[in-house]
Amino acid sequence: MRITVIGTGYVGAVHAACMADIGHEVLGVDVDAERISALAAGRAPVHEPGLDEILARALASGRLRLSTSLAEAAATASTHFICVGTPQRPDSKAADLRYVDAVVDGLAPHLRPGSLVVGKSTVPVGTAARLAARLAVTSPGTEVAWNPEFLREGSAVEDTLRPARLVVGVVSARAEAVLRAVYAPMLRAKVPFFSTDPATAELVKVAANAFLATKISFINAMAEVCDAAGADVTVLSAVLGADPRIGPLFLQSGLGFGGSCFPKDIRAFAARAAELGAAESVRILHEIDRINLRQRQRTVDRARELLGGTFEGRRVAVLGAAFKPDSDDVRDSPALAVAEAAYRQGAEVLVHDPQALDNARAVFPELTYASDIPKVCEDADLVLHLTPWQEYRELDPAALAEVVREPVLLDARNSLDPQPWWSAGWTVRVPGRPLLSPLLSSDRGGERCM
């Protein structure tokens, strides 16, 4: 099929490359000429495992082309995927739909009769209906469908080529048939396919994100209770996760969620529910947000305590800047929020990350960044583990103890095996666990939850 993908950021670049890789002829479109040039040269806009290889294959095959022209997009195909961002509005918690609206307005004068506009962007429920009403005036015969993405940063290529499910919100059998054709290889592989109305499809994405955010904030709230009671949240989460009604995923206590999806999506969901007169139904989302943000402050407070009550004149090594591993995304990163808070309170802060240093430097240039872990940790009074990269699990605590001033580790992600750190003479503190020592608890309890 011939399709276009409009917006070539994180979602769009992955979708365009993967759709070309499975055999479609794809035109990727973006208003950012530099991004289009970079993609045409084989440079992905984000760090995402497997994306460079998929992009190279798609370009070499000739099935992926790039453009900055919406007119060219409309002339190329009759099926258009919208993959632009929907950030939080600067003046409220609602979603900012200006980029979605701009795409529709830019396409409208050029659309062929019978075109299908397919939204993949995360939007408030009712957006598809609003856009369909607009296009009914400007481009009669054009249909609007919604096909939410469920990509996890760090596994987005896998999630696109082998998704857990496909959801399409359509108003006609013709639109459903088109989307079944787009995803034919996935359907042949027996991927579950849900065809519903556009409003339900829009809700599926925000409801899924809200539910996962709830699990994360719940276990972090339990970690706070464990701190107060002297209990161990890693054992608690392992037992909870063994219940098939609950499951272990997203029950890892730690620094909380960040990135470009969960925080703004649950806020936009609550804002839209209020507009619909259903504010009380999602009141829990406000508390989920508060619990999540509280983890950052609690981590700063714990770090200050480990430094004797003040950051002034102390040197803090930060391991991790991205909001999650296998990504260079620092948007709403809990790790950077903690690092900045320590800096604002007087610490000298040095930051390491395997992929996100350039993006972090652009956001917080006042921090010091280095690509060498021993250099970051040299003469440190405290090491903060804030993003759970595999590289940090493989560190040699004994070697690191030789370069720090004080061997003190705060594992805010609760993902390091404490035993080798203890053996190397480190003081280890993990939120939600008793003050760790080799005589307390068992590191195996933590391993079950990792």
Short mmCIF file of C-alpha atoms in Angstrom, two decimals:
data_model
loop_
_atom_site.label_atom_id
_atom_site.label_comp_id
_atom_site.label_asym_id
_atom_site.label_seq_id
_atom_site.Cartn_x
_atom_site.Cartn_y
_atom_site.Cartn_z
CA MET A 1 0.00 0.00 0.00
CA ARG A 2 0.94 3.64 -0.31
CA ILE A 3 0.66 5.50 2.98
CA THR A 4 2.00 8.67 4.53
CA VAL A 5 3.23 9.21 8.08
CA ILE A 6 2.98 12.83 9.14
CA GLY A 7 5.24 13.75 12.04
CA THR A 8 8.59 11.95 12.20
CA GLY A 9 9.49 12.27 15.85
CA TYR A 10 9.63 9.26 18.13
CA VAL A 11 6.34 7.60 17.12
CA GLY A 12 6.36 8.71 13.50
CA ALA A 13 9.94 7.73 12.70
CA VAL A 14 9.40 4.24 14.12
CA HIS A 15 6.04 3.80 12.40
CA ALA A 16 7.29 5.03 9.02
CA ALA A 17 10.42 2.87 9.03
CA CYS A 18 8.59 -0.24 10.22
CA MET A 19 5.72 0.15 7.75
CA ALA A 20 8.24 0.43 4.91
CA ASP A 21 10.12 -2.57 6.28
CA ILE A 22 7.02 -4.77 6.04
CA GLY A 23 6.49 -3.79 2.42
CA HIS A 24 4.44 -0.58 2.19
CA GLU A 25 5.50 2.46 0.19
CA VAL A 26 5.79 5.20 2.82
CA LEU A 27 6.25 8.95 2.60
CA GLY A 28 7.38 10.47 5.90
CA VAL A 29 6.48 14.13 6.29
CA ASP A 30 7.62 16.72 8.80
CA VAL A 31 7.78 20.53 8.96
CA ASP A 32 11.30 20.21 10.43
CA ALA A 33 13.54 20.23 7.35
CA GLU A 34 16.64 19.34 9.39
CA ARG A 35 14.94 16.26 10.80
CA ILE A 36 13.83 15.18 7.33
CA SER A 37 17.38 15.62 6.00
CA ALA A 38 18.78 13.60 8.89
CA LEU A 39 16.27 10.80 8.34
CA ALA A 40 17.02 10.76 4.61
CA ALA A 41 20.70 10.30 5.54
CA GLY A 42 19.80 7.40 7.82
CA ARG A 43 20.07 9.25 11.13
CA ALA A 44 17.18 8.51 13.49
CA PRO A 45 15.88 11.42 15.59
CA VAL A 46 16.02 9.36 18.80
CA HIS A 47 18.04 6.55 20.32
CA GLU A 48 15.88 3.46 19.98
CA PRO A 49 17.31 -0.08 19.79
CA GLY A 50 16.90 -1.52 16.29
CA LEU A 51 15.64 1.68 14.68
CA ASP A 52 18.87 2.53 12.83
CA GLU A 53 18.90 -0.88 11.15
CA ILE A 54 15.20 -0.73 10.20
CA LEU A 55 15.63 2.82 8.89
CA ALA A 56 18.64 1.84 6.78
CA ARG A 57 16.76 -1.08 5.22
CA ALA A 58 13.69 1.04 4.51
CA LEU A 59 15.74 3.74 2.79
CA ALA A 60 17.86 1.27 0.82
CA SER A 61 14.75 -0.48 -0.46
CA GLY A 62 13.33 2.79 -1.77
CA ARG A 63 10.08 2.13 0.06
CA LEU A 64 10.67 5.03 2.47
CA ARG A 65 10.89 8.57 1.17
CA LEU A 66 10.90 11.85 3.10
CA SER A 67 9.32 15.24 2.45
CA THR A 68 8.27 18.50 4.10
CA SER A 69 5.19 18.93 1.89
CA LEU A 70 1.64 18.07 2.95
CA ALA A 71 0.54 18.68 -0.63
CA GLU A 72 2.96 15.98 -1.77
CA ALA A 73 1.60 13.70 0.94
CA ALA A 74 -1.98 14.13 -0.29
CA ALA A 75 -0.88 13.52 -3.89
CA THR A 76 1.08 10.39 -2.93
CA ALA A 77 -1.50 8.37 -1.01
CA SER A 78 -5.03 8.30 0.33
CA THR A 79 -4.19 6.89 3.77
CA HIS A 80 -2.46 9.29 6.16
CA PHE A 81 -1.21 8.53 9.67
CA ILE A 82 -0.92 11.52 12.04
CA CYS A 83 1.95 11.02 14.50
CA VAL A 84 2.60 14.52 15.85
CA GLY A 85 3.04 15.40 19.51
CA THR A 86 0.27 16.35 21.92
CA PRO A 87 2.17 17.95 24.81
CA GLN A 88 0.61 19.45 27.91
CA ARG A 89 -0.69 22.95 27.34
CA PRO A 90 1.40 25.68 28.99
CA ASP A 91 -1.67 27.24 30.61
CA SER A 92 -3.42 24.10 31.90
CA LYS A 93 -3.12 20.33 32.34
CA ALA A 94 -5.05 19.68 29.12
CA ALA A 95 -3.47 18.36 25.93
CA ASP A 96 -2.23 20.87 23.37
CA LEU A 97 -3.75 19.82 20.03
CA ARG A 98 -2.32 22.60 17.90
CA TYR A 99 -0.02 20.22 15.99
CA VAL A 100 -2.79 17.73 15.23
CA ASP A 101 -5.05 20.56 14.08
CA ALA A 102 -2.27 22.03 11.93
CA VAL A 103 -1.79 18.74 10.11
CA VAL A 104 -5.50 18.37 9.38
CA ASP A 105 -5.81 21.98 8.25
CA GLY A 106 -2.72 21.63 6.06
CA LEU A 107 -3.90 18.39 4.46
CA ALA A 108 -7.53 19.40 3.94
CA PRO A 109 -7.16 21.48 0.74
CA HIS A 110 -5.20 18.69 -0.97
CA LEU A 111 -6.98 15.50 0.09
CA ARG A 112 -8.31 13.13 -2.55
CA PRO A 113 -11.97 12.11 -2.35
CA GLY A 114 -12.30 9.04 -0.15
CA SER A 115 -9.11 9.67 1.80
CA LEU A 116 -8.63 8.16 5.26
CA VAL A 117 -6.93 10.22 7.99
CA VAL A 118 -5.73 7.96 10.80
CA GLY A 119 -4.68 9.43 14.13
CA LYS A 120 -1.97 7.71 16.14
CA SER A 121 -1.28 10.65 18.44
CA THR A 122 -2.59 10.40 22.01
CA VAL A 123 -5.56 12.75 22.19
CA PRO A 124 -8.54 13.59 24.42
CA VAL A 125 -11.65 11.56 23.69
CA GLY A 126 -13.81 13.34 21.14
CA THR A 127 -10.91 14.59 19.02
CA ALA A 128 -11.64 12.26 16.09
CA ALA A 129 -15.27 13.35 15.99
CA ARG A 130 -14.25 17.02 16.06
CA LEU A 131 -11.77 16.54 13.22
CA ALA A 132 -14.26 14.52 11.19
CA ALA A 133 -16.79 17.34 11.47
CA ARG A 134 -14.19 19.83 10.27
CA LEU A 135 -13.15 17.68 7.30
CA ALA A 136 -16.77 17.07 6.36
CA VAL A 137 -16.90 20.77 5.48
CA THR A 138 -13.46 21.22 3.92
CA SER A 139 -12.94 17.76 2.36
CA PRO A 140 -16.25 15.94 1.88
CA GLY A 141 -15.88 12.17 1.72
CA THR A 142 -12.78 12.04 3.92
CA GLU A 143 -13.01 9.69 6.90
CA VAL A 144 -11.21 9.94 10.24
CA ALA A 145 -10.13 6.85 12.20
CA TRP A 146 -8.06 6.45 15.34
CA ASN A 147 -5.31 3.85 15.75
CA PRO A 148 -3.54 4.48 19.09
CA GLU A 149 0.09 3.48 19.51
CA PHE A 150 1.26 1.47 22.49
CA LEU A 151 5.01 1.89 22.10
CA ARG A 152 7.42 1.51 24.98
CA GLU A 153 10.57 3.55 24.61
CA GLY A 154 13.43 1.09 24.39
CA SER A 155 11.32 -1.55 22.60
CA ALA A 156 9.33 0.54 20.12
CA VAL A 157 10.48 -1.37 17.02
CA GLU A 158 9.46 -4.68 18.57
CA ASP A 159 6.16 -3.19 19.73
CA THR A 160 5.42 -1.99 16.18
CA LEU A 161 6.36 -5.16 14.33
CA ARG A 162 5.02 -7.58 16.96
CA PRO A 163 2.41 -5.64 18.94
CA ALA A 164 0.48 -7.12 21.85
CA ARG A 165 -2.75 -5.87 20.23
CA LEU A 166 -4.01 -3.58 17.50
CA VAL A 167 -6.86 -1.16 18.11
CA VAL A 168 -8.70 0.79 15.40
CA GLY A 169 -11.55 3.20 15.93
CA VAL A 170 -13.53 3.46 12.70
CA VAL A 171 -16.94 4.53 11.44
CA SER A 172 -17.13 2.34 8.33
CA ALA A 173 -16.29 -1.13 7.09
CA ARG A 174 -14.16 0.47 4.37
CA ALA A 175 -11.90 2.20 6.91
CA GLU A 176 -11.54 -1.04 8.87
CA ALA A 177 -10.60 -2.90 5.68
CA VAL A 178 -7.91 -0.34 4.87
CA LEU A 179 -6.34 -0.68 8.32
CA ARG A 180 -6.56 -4.47 8.18
CA ALA A 181 -4.59 -4.26 4.93
CA VAL A 182 -1.98 -1.96 6.52
CA TYR A 183 -1.44 -4.42 9.36
CA ALA A 184 -1.89 -7.62 7.33
CA PRO A 185 1.45 -9.19 8.41
CA MET A 186 0.56 -8.70 12.08
CA LEU A 187 -2.91 -10.16 11.55
CA ARG A 188 -1.41 -13.19 9.83
CA ALA A 189 0.71 -13.62 12.96
CA LYS A 190 -2.54 -13.72 15.01
CA VAL A 191 -2.08 -10.38 16.77
CA PRO A 192 -5.40 -9.55 18.51
CA PHE A 193 -7.31 -6.95 16.49
CA PHE A 194 -9.97 -4.76 18.10
CA SER A 195 -12.26 -2.73 15.87
CA THR A 196 -14.35 -0.19 17.74
CA ASP A 197 -15.67 3.34 17.50
CA PRO A 198 -13.17 6.24 17.49
CA ALA A 199 -14.10 7.46 20.99
CA THR A 200 -13.36 4.07 22.55
CA ALA A 201 -10.09 3.82 20.64
CA GLU A 202 -9.06 7.24 21.93
CA LEU A 203 -9.91 6.19 25.50
CA VAL A 204 -8.05 2.89 25.26
CA LYS A 205 -4.66 4.60 25.12
CA VAL A 206 -5.15 7.06 27.96
CA ALA A 207 -6.89 4.44 30.11
CA ALA A 208 -3.99 2.02 29.60
CA ASN A 209 -1.44 4.67 30.56
CA ALA A 210 -3.52 5.68 33.58
CA PHE A 211 -3.73 2.08 34.78
CA LEU A 212 0.00 1.46 34.43
CA ALA A 213 0.78 4.76 36.16
CA THR A 214 -1.54 3.66 38.96
CA LYS A 215 0.45 0.45 39.51
CA ILE A 216 3.71 2.40 39.67
CA SER A 217 2.39 4.98 42.10
CA PHE A 218 0.70 2.30 44.21
CA ILE A 219 3.92 0.37 44.82
CA ASN A 220 5.78 3.62 45.52
CA ALA A 221 3.12 4.54 48.07
CA MET A 222 3.66 1.09 49.63
CA ALA A 223 7.40 1.83 49.70
CA GLU A 224 6.65 4.94 51.78
CA VAL A 225 4.64 2.80 54.20
CA CYS A 226 7.47 0.25 54.29
CA ASP A 227 9.91 3.01 55.21
CA ALA A 228 7.65 4.03 58.08
CA ALA A 229 7.06 0.46 59.26
CA GLY A 230 10.51 -1.04 58.72
CA ALA A 231 9.19 -3.47 56.10
CA ASP A 232 10.76 -4.49 52.76
CA VAL A 233 8.95 -3.33 49.62
CA THR A 234 10.89 -5.71 47.34
CA VAL A 235 9.47 -8.72 49.16
CA LEU A 236 6.05 -7.07 49.30
CA SER A 237 6.03 -6.46 45.54
CA ALA A 238 7.22 -10.01 44.82
CA VAL A 239 4.33 -11.47 46.82
CA LEU A 240 1.80 -9.09 45.23
CA GLY A 241 3.13 -9.87 41.76
CA ALA A 242 2.72 -13.60 42.34
CA ASP A 243 -1.05 -13.07 42.48
CA PRO A 244 -2.26 -13.67 38.88
CA ARG A 245 -4.94 -11.02 39.37
CA ILE A 246 -2.20 -8.42 39.92
CA GLY A 247 0.93 -9.59 38.10
CA PRO A 248 4.53 -8.42 38.59
CA LEU A 249 4.85 -5.86 35.79
CA PHE A 250 5.05 -2.20 36.84
CA LEU A 251 5.33 -3.18 40.52
CA GLN A 252 9.00 -2.19 40.83
CA SER A 253 9.27 0.57 43.41
CA GLY A 254 11.66 3.39 42.71
CA LEU A 255 11.89 6.96 41.52
CA GLY A 256 8.58 6.93 39.66
CA PHE A 257 7.60 7.52 36.05
CA GLY A 258 8.51 10.32 33.69
CA GLY A 259 8.93 10.79 29.96
CA SER A 260 6.61 12.26 27.38
CA CYS A 261 3.60 9.99 27.95
CA PHE A 262 2.48 9.01 31.44
CA PRO A 263 2.72 12.39 33.21
CA LYS A 264 1.03 14.52 30.56
CA ASP A 265 -1.43 11.80 29.53
CA ILE A 266 -2.92 11.26 32.99
CA ARG A 267 -3.20 15.04 33.46
CA ALA A 268 -4.87 15.48 30.07
CA PHE A 269 -7.21 12.55 30.82
CA ALA A 270 -8.30 14.18 34.07
CA ALA A 271 -8.75 17.54 32.35
CA ARG A 272 -10.90 16.02 29.59
CA ALA A 273 -12.99 14.06 32.11
CA ALA A 274 -13.69 17.32 33.92
CA GLU A 275 -14.80 18.93 30.64
CA LEU A 276 -17.21 16.02 30.16
CA GLY A 277 -18.61 16.41 33.69
CA ALA A 278 -16.91 13.24 34.97
CA ALA A 279 -14.20 14.81 37.16
CA GLU A 280 -15.12 12.73 40.22
CA SER A 281 -14.67 9.51 38.24
CA VAL A 282 -10.94 10.14 37.75
CA ARG A 283 -10.08 11.95 40.98
CA ILE A 284 -7.62 9.14 41.67
CA LEU A 285 -5.44 10.39 38.80
CA HIS A 286 -4.56 13.55 40.71
CA GLU A 287 -3.28 11.49 43.65
CA ILE A 288 -1.34 9.20 41.30
CA ASP A 289 0.39 12.29 39.90
CA ARG A 290 1.13 13.64 43.39
CA ILE A 291 2.57 10.32 44.61
CA ASN A 292 4.77 10.13 41.55
CA LEU A 293 6.16 13.64 41.93
CA ARG A 294 6.68 13.04 45.66
CA GLN A 295 9.20 10.28 44.90
CA ARG A 296 11.54 12.86 43.45
CA GLN A 297 11.41 15.04 46.56
CA ARG A 298 11.78 12.02 48.84
CA THR A 299 14.90 11.00 46.92
CA VAL A 300 16.37 14.49 47.31
CA ASP A 301 15.58 14.39 51.04
CA ARG A 302 17.21 10.97 51.47
CA ALA A 303 20.30 12.13 49.59
CA ARG A 304 20.58 15.19 51.83
CA GLU A 305 20.28 13.01 54.93
CA LEU A 306 23.07 10.72 53.69
CA LEU A 307 25.25 13.82 53.28
CA GLY A 308 24.73 14.86 56.88
CA GLY A 309 21.87 17.28 56.29
CA THR A 310 23.22 19.57 53.58
CA PHE A 311 24.30 19.53 49.93
CA GLU A 312 26.50 22.59 50.39
CA GLY A 313 30.06 21.89 49.33
CA ARG A 314 29.37 18.22 48.63
CA ARG A 315 30.13 16.34 45.44
CA VAL A 316 27.32 14.15 44.08
CA ALA A 317 27.72 11.59 41.28
CA VAL A 318 24.53 10.88 39.33
CA LEU A 319 24.19 7.66 37.34
CA GLY A 320 21.48 8.21 34.77
CA ALA A 321 19.82 11.17 33.04
CA ALA A 322 17.25 9.55 30.71
CA PHE A 323 13.79 8.95 32.14
CA LYS A 324 14.25 5.21 31.48
CA PRO A 325 17.00 2.90 30.17
CA ASP A 326 17.53 2.20 26.45
CA SER A 327 16.38 5.73 25.63
CA ASP A 328 17.94 9.16 25.24
CA ASP A 329 14.67 10.87 26.23
CA VAL A 330 15.03 13.33 29.12
CA ARG A 331 11.54 14.83 28.94
CA ASP A 332 10.16 15.06 32.49
CA SER A 333 13.02 12.82 33.62
CA PRO A 334 12.90 12.04 37.37
CA ALA A 335 16.67 11.52 37.28
CA LEU A 336 17.36 15.03 35.97
CA ALA A 337 14.81 16.53 38.37
CA VAL A 338 16.72 15.05 41.33
CA ALA A 339 20.09 16.08 39.91
CA GLU A 340 18.92 19.65 39.39
CA ALA A 341 17.45 19.84 42.91
CA ALA A 342 20.76 18.73 44.42
CA TYR A 343 22.56 21.36 42.36
CA ARG A 344 20.12 24.09 43.38
CA GLN A 345 20.77 23.22 47.01
CA GLY A 346 24.52 23.66 46.72
CA ALA A 347 25.97 20.37 45.51
CA GLU A 348 28.50 19.94 42.77
CA VAL A 349 26.67 17.49 40.51
CA LEU A 350 28.33 15.30 37.90
CA VAL A 351 26.09 13.24 35.59
CA HIS A 352 26.67 10.11 33.51
CA ASP A 353 24.31 8.45 31.05
CA PRO A 354 25.10 6.02 28.22
CA GLN A 355 22.91 7.84 25.66
CA ALA A 356 21.24 10.97 27.01
CA LEU A 357 24.10 13.34 27.85
CA ASP A 358 23.57 15.69 24.90
CA ASN A 359 19.84 15.97 25.54
CA ALA A 360 20.41 16.47 29.26
CA ARG A 361 23.02 19.14 28.66
CA ALA A 362 20.57 21.03 26.45
CA VAL A 363 17.99 21.07 29.27
CA PHE A 364 20.27 21.67 32.28
CA PRO A 365 23.58 23.11 31.03
CA GLU A 366 24.58 24.10 34.56
CA LEU A 367 25.27 20.49 35.54
CA THR A 368 28.57 18.78 34.74
CA TYR A 369 28.44 15.84 32.33
CA ALA A 370 30.94 13.12 31.49
CA SER A 371 30.88 9.87 29.52
CA ASP A 372 33.31 8.16 31.89
CA ILE A 373 31.77 6.66 35.05
CA PRO A 374 34.94 6.72 37.19
CA LYS A 375 35.44 10.38 36.24
CA VAL A 376 31.90 11.23 37.33
CA CYS A 377 32.39 9.37 40.62
CA GLU A 378 35.84 10.77 41.41
CA ASP A 379 35.91 12.21 44.96
CA ALA A 380 32.12 11.88 45.24
CA ASP A 381 30.54 12.07 48.67
CA LEU A 382 27.45 10.25 47.39
CA VAL A 383 26.53 8.19 44.34
CA LEU A 384 22.91 8.41 43.18
CA HIS A 385 21.59 5.59 40.96
CA LEU A 386 18.69 7.24 39.11
CA THR A 387 18.22 5.42 35.77
CA PRO A 388 18.43 1.60 35.75
CA TRP A 389 20.74 1.02 32.79
CA GLN A 390 22.21 -2.47 32.48
CA GLU A 391 25.64 -0.81 32.40
CA TYR A 392 25.20 0.24 36.04
CA ARG A 393 24.26 -3.29 37.13
CA GLU A 394 27.59 -4.44 35.73
CA LEU A 395 29.72 -1.94 37.66
CA ASP A 396 32.54 -3.17 39.87
CA PRO A 397 31.75 -1.68 43.31
CA ALA A 398 35.25 -2.39 44.60
CA ALA A 399 36.87 -0.48 41.75
CA LEU A 400 34.41 2.39 42.18
CA ALA A 401 35.13 2.51 45.92
CA GLU A 402 38.72 3.41 45.04
CA VAL A 403 37.75 6.67 43.31
CA VAL A 404 34.96 8.07 45.51
CA ARG A 405 35.57 10.11 48.65
CA GLU A 406 32.82 8.30 50.58
CA PRO A 407 31.44 4.90 49.47
CA VAL A 408 27.76 5.78 49.91
CA LEU A 409 25.13 4.66 47.39
CA LEU A 410 21.49 5.66 47.15
CA ASP A 411 19.80 3.21 44.78
CA ALA A 412 16.66 5.21 44.03
CA ARG A 413 15.63 2.69 41.35
CA ASN A 414 15.86 -0.36 43.62
CA SER A 415 17.48 -2.37 40.83
CA LEU A 416 21.07 -3.01 41.93
CA ASP A 417 22.16 -6.15 43.76
CA PRO A 418 23.33 -4.75 47.12
CA GLN A 419 25.52 -7.72 48.06
CA PRO A 420 28.66 -6.82 46.02
CA TRP A 421 28.34 -3.21 47.16
CA TRP A 422 28.25 -4.28 50.81
CA SER A 423 31.19 -6.58 50.25
CA ALA A 424 33.17 -3.67 48.82
CA GLY A 425 32.47 -1.56 51.91
CA TRP A 426 29.64 0.60 50.62
CA THR A 427 26.78 2.00 52.65
CA VAL A 428 23.66 1.24 50.58
CA ARG A 429 20.28 2.91 50.98
CA VAL A 430 17.20 1.83 49.01
CA PRO A 431 13.76 3.47 49.42
CA GLY A 432 11.19 1.14 50.90
CA ARG A 433 13.70 -1.27 52.42
CA PRO A 434 15.17 -1.42 55.92
CA LEU A 435 18.54 0.29 56.27
CA LEU A 436 20.51 -2.22 54.27
CA SER A 437 23.38 -4.22 55.64
CA PRO A 438 24.65 -7.72 54.87
CA LEU A 439 22.85 -8.94 58.01
CA LEU A 440 19.42 -7.66 57.00
CA SER A 441 17.03 -9.15 54.44
CA SER A 442 18.17 -11.17 51.46
CA ASP A 443 19.34 -9.84 48.15
CA ARG A 444 17.38 -12.66 46.52
CA GLY A 445 14.15 -10.96 47.51
CA GLY A 446 15.21 -7.96 45.47
CA GLU A 447 16.28 -10.10 42.54
CA ARG A 448 12.82 -11.61 42.20
CA CYS A 449 11.41 -8.12 41.63
CA MET A 450 13.97 -6.88 39.11
#
